[in-house]
mmCIF file of C-alpha atoms in Angstrom:
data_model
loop_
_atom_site.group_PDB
_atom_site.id
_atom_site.type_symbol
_atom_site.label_atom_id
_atom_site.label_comp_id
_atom_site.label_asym_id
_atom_site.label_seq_id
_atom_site.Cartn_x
_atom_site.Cartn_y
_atom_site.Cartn_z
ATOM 1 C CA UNK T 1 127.843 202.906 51.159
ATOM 2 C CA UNK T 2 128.858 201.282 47.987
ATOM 3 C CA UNK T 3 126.700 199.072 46.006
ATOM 4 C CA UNK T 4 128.966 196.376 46.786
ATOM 5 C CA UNK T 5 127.889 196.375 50.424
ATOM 6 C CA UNK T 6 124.257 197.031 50.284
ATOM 7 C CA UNK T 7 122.786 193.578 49.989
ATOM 8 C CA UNK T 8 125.300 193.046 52.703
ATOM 9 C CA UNK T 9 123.371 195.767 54.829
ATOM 10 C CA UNK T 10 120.014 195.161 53.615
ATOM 11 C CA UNK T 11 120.843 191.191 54.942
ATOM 12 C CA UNK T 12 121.806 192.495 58.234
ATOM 13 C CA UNK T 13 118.524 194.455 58.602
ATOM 14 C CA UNK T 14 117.116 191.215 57.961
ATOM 15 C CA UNK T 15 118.947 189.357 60.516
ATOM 16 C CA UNK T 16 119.063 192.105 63.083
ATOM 17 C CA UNK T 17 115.602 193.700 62.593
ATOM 18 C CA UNK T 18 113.485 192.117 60.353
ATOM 19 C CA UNK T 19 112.678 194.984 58.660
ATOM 20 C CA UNK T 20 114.713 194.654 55.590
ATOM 21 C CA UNK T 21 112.098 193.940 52.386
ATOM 22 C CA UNK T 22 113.603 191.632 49.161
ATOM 23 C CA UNK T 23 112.740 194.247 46.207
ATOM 24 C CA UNK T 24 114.399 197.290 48.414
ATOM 25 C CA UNK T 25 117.931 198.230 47.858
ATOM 26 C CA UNK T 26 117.618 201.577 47.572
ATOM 27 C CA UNK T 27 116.865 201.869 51.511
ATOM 28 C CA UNK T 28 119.156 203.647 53.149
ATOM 29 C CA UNK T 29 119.711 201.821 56.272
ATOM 30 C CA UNK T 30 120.989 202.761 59.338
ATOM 31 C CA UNK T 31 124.567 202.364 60.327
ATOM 32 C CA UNK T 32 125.633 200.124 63.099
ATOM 33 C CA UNK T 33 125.967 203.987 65.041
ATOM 34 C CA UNK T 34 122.960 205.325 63.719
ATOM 35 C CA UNK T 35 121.097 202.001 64.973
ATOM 36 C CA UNK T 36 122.458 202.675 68.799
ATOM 37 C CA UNK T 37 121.374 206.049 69.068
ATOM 38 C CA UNK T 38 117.902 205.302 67.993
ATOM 39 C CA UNK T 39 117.508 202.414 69.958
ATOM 40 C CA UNK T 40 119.101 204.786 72.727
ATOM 41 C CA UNK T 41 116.441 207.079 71.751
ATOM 42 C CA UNK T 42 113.520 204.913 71.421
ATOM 43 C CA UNK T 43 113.868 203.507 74.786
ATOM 44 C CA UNK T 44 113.889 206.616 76.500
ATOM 45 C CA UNK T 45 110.497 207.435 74.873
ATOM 46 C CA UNK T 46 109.341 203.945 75.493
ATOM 47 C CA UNK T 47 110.232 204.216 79.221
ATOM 48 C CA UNK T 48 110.373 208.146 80.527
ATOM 49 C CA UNK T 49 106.394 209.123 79.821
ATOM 50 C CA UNK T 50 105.042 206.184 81.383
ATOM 51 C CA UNK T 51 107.294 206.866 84.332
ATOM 52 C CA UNK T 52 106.560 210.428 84.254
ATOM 53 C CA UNK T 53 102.978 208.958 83.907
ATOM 54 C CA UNK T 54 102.823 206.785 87.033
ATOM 55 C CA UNK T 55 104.096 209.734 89.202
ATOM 56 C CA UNK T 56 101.379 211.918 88.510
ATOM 57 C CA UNK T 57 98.517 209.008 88.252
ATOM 58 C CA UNK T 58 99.886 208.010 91.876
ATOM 59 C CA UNK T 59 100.376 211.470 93.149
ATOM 60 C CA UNK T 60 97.583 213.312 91.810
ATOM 61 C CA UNK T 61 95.071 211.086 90.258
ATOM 62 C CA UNK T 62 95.571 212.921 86.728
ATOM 63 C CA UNK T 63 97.191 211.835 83.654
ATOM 64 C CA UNK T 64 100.426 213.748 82.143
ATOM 65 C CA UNK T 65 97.892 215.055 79.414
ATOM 66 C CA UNK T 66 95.674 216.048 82.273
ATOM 67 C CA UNK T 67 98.457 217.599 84.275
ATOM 68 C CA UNK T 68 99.366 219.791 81.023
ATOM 69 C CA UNK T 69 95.866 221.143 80.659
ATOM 70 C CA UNK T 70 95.783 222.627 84.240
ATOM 71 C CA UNK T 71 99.627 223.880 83.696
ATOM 72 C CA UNK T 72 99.275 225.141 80.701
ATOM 73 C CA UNK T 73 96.117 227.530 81.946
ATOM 74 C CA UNK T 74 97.666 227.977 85.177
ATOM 75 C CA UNK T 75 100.200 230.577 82.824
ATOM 76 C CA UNK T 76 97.533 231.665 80.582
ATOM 77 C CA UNK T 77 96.023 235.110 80.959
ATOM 78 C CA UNK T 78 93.233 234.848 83.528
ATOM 79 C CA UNK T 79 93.966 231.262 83.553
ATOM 80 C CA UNK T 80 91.543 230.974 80.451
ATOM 81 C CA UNK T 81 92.164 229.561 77.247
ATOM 82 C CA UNK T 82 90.341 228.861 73.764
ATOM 83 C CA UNK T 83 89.950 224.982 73.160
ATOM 84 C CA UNK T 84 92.193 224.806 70.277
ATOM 85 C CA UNK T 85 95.194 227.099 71.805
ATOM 86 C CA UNK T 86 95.053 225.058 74.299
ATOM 87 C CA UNK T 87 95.167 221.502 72.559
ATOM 88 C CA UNK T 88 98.661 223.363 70.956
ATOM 89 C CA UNK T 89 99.509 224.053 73.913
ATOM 90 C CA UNK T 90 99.045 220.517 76.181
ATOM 91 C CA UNK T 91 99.866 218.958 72.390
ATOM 92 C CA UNK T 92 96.649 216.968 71.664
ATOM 93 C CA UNK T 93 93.990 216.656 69.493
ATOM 94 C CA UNK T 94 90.625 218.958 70.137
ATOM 95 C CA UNK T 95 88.885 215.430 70.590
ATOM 96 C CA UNK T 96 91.224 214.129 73.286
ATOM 97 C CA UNK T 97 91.466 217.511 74.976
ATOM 98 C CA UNK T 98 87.826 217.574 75.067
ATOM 99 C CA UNK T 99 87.459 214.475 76.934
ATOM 100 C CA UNK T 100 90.277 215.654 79.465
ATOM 101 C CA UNK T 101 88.502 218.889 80.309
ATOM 102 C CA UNK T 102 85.224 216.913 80.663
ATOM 103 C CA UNK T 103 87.250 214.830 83.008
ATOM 104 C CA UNK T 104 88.986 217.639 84.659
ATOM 105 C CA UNK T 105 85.421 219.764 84.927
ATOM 106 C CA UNK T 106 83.957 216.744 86.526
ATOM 107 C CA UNK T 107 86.635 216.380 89.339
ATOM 108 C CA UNK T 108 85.763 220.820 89.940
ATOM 109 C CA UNK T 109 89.512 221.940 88.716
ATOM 110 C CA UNK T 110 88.432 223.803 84.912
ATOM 111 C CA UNK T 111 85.378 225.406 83.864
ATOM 112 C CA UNK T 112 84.120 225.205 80.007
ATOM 113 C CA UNK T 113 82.222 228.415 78.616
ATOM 114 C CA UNK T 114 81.126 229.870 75.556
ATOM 115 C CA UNK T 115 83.479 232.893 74.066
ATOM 116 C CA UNK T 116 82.257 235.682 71.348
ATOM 117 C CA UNK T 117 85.349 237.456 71.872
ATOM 118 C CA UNK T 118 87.093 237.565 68.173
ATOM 119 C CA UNK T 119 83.740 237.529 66.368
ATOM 120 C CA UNK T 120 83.270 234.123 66.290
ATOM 121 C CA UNK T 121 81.968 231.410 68.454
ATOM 122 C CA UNK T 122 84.260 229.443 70.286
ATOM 123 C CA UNK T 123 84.647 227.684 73.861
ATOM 124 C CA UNK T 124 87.234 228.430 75.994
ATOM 125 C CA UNK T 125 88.566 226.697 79.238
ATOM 126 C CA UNK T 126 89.122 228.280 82.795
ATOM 127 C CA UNK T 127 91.254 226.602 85.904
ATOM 128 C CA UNK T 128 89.242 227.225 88.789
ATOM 129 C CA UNK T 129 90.639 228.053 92.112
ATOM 130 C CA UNK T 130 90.379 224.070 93.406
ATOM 131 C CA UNK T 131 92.063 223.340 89.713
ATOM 132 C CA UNK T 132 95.195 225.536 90.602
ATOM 133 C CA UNK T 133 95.463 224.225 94.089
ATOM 134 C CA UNK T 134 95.560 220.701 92.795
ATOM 135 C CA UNK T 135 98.249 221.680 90.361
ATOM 136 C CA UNK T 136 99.711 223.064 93.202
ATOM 137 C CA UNK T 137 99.667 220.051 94.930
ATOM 138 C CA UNK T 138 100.967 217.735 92.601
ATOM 139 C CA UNK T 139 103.532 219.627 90.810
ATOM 140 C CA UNK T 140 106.500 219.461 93.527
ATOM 141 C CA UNK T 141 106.205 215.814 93.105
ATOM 142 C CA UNK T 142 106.267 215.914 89.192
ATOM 143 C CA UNK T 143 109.240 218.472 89.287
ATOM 144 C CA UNK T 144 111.330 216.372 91.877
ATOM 145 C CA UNK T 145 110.408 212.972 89.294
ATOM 146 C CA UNK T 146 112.053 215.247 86.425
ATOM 147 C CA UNK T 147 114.667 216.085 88.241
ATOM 148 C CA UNK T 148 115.614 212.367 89.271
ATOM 149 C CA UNK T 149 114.538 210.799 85.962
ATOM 150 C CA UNK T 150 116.338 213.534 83.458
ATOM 151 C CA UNK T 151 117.447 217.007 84.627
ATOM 152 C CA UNK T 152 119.939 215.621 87.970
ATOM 153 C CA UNK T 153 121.123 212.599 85.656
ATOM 154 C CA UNK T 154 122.154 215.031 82.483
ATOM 155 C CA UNK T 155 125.341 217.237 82.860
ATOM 156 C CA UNK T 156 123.612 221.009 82.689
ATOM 157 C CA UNK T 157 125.596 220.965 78.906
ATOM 158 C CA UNK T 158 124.189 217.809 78.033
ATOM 159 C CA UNK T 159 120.822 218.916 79.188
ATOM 160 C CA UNK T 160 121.010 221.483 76.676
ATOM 161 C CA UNK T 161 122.082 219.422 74.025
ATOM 162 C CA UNK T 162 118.969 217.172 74.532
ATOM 163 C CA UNK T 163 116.837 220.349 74.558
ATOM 164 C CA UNK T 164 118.776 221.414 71.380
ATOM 165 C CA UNK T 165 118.317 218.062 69.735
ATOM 166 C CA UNK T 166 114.373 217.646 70.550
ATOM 167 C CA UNK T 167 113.467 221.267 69.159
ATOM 168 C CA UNK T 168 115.952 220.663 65.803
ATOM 169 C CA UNK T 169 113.385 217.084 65.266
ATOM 170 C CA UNK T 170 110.085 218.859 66.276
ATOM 171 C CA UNK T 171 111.169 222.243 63.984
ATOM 172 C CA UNK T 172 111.697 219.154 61.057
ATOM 173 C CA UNK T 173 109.137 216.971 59.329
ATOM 174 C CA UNK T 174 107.114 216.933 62.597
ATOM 175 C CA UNK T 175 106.758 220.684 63.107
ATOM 176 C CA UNK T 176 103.178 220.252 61.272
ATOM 177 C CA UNK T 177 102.089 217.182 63.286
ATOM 178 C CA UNK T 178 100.367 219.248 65.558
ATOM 179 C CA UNK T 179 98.093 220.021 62.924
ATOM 180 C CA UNK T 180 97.265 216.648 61.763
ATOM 181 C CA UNK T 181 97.492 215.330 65.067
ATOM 182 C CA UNK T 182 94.284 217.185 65.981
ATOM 183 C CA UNK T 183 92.169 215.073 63.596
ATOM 184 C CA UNK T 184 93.206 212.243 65.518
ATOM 185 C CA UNK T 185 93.989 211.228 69.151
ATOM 186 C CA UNK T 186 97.486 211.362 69.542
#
């Protein structure tokens, strides 16, 4: 982009977006391709969770956070995890994980306890037996909603490519954000 056509650009992000800010010429804009694959982008992730969402809320009567929880300890050694492997793991803060497994504990399917193991103190979650049979009960339904919504639409190479693509941005400026994302709920 030349000087020459910056103002030009920085008027169309005006006009098109209303994002572009007098004072700013030094942003670098997104091309008129660049702009289509993030809007591409954006409303997948504006549209696929909450679908993904609603399948599992009207299935199971758990949340997609919820859902990970159980999955994630369902392959954990003894189906027991420490709190904060597995907020990693189900990608959520210690705060929101602790209200799901308060949720979760309520409903019978995990079990909270105390853990020495490590020599420190720490709490760790279990999936009970009634936790593993609801996951098992709910996650042929999830798995046929992937497969409709994302894995049956996607050529198997294309599949890959989106796989490819979403580890390249989460190994980037986000690969900490799981980090900082426990001090909040996110």
């Amino acid at each position: 982009m030349t000087a020459d056509t910056q103002p030009e650009v920085a008027q169309r992000g005006v006009a098109q977006h209303g994002v572009a800010r007098p004072g700013a010429p030094d942003v670098p804009w997104l091309t008129d391709e660049q702009q289509e694959h993030w809007r591409a982008l954006m409303a997948l992730l504006m549209t696929l969770p909450p679908a993904l969402d609603a399948q599992i809320r009207r299935d199971g009567g758990l949340n997609t956070f919820e859902y990970h929880v159980l999955a994630a300890l369902s392959e954990a050694r003894a189906r027991t995890l420490v709190l904060s492997d597995l907020a990693e793991l189900a990608r959520g803060s210690l705060s929101r994980l602790s209200h799901a497994v308060t949720r979760l504990e309520r409903a019978g399917w995990v079990e909270r306890r105390s853990c020495t193991e490590g020599g420190g103190r720490r709490t760790e979650a279990r999936l009970t037996p009634a936790g593993l049979e609801k996951l098992e009960q709910v996650a042929p339904g999830h798995v046929r909603e992937v497969r409709r919504l994302v894995v049956d639409v996607l050529a198997p190479e294309q599949l890959a490519a989106l796989a490819d693509a979403a580890r390249a941005v989460r190994a980037g400026p986000l690969a900490g954000a799981g980090e900082g994302c426990r001090a909040v709920d996110c």
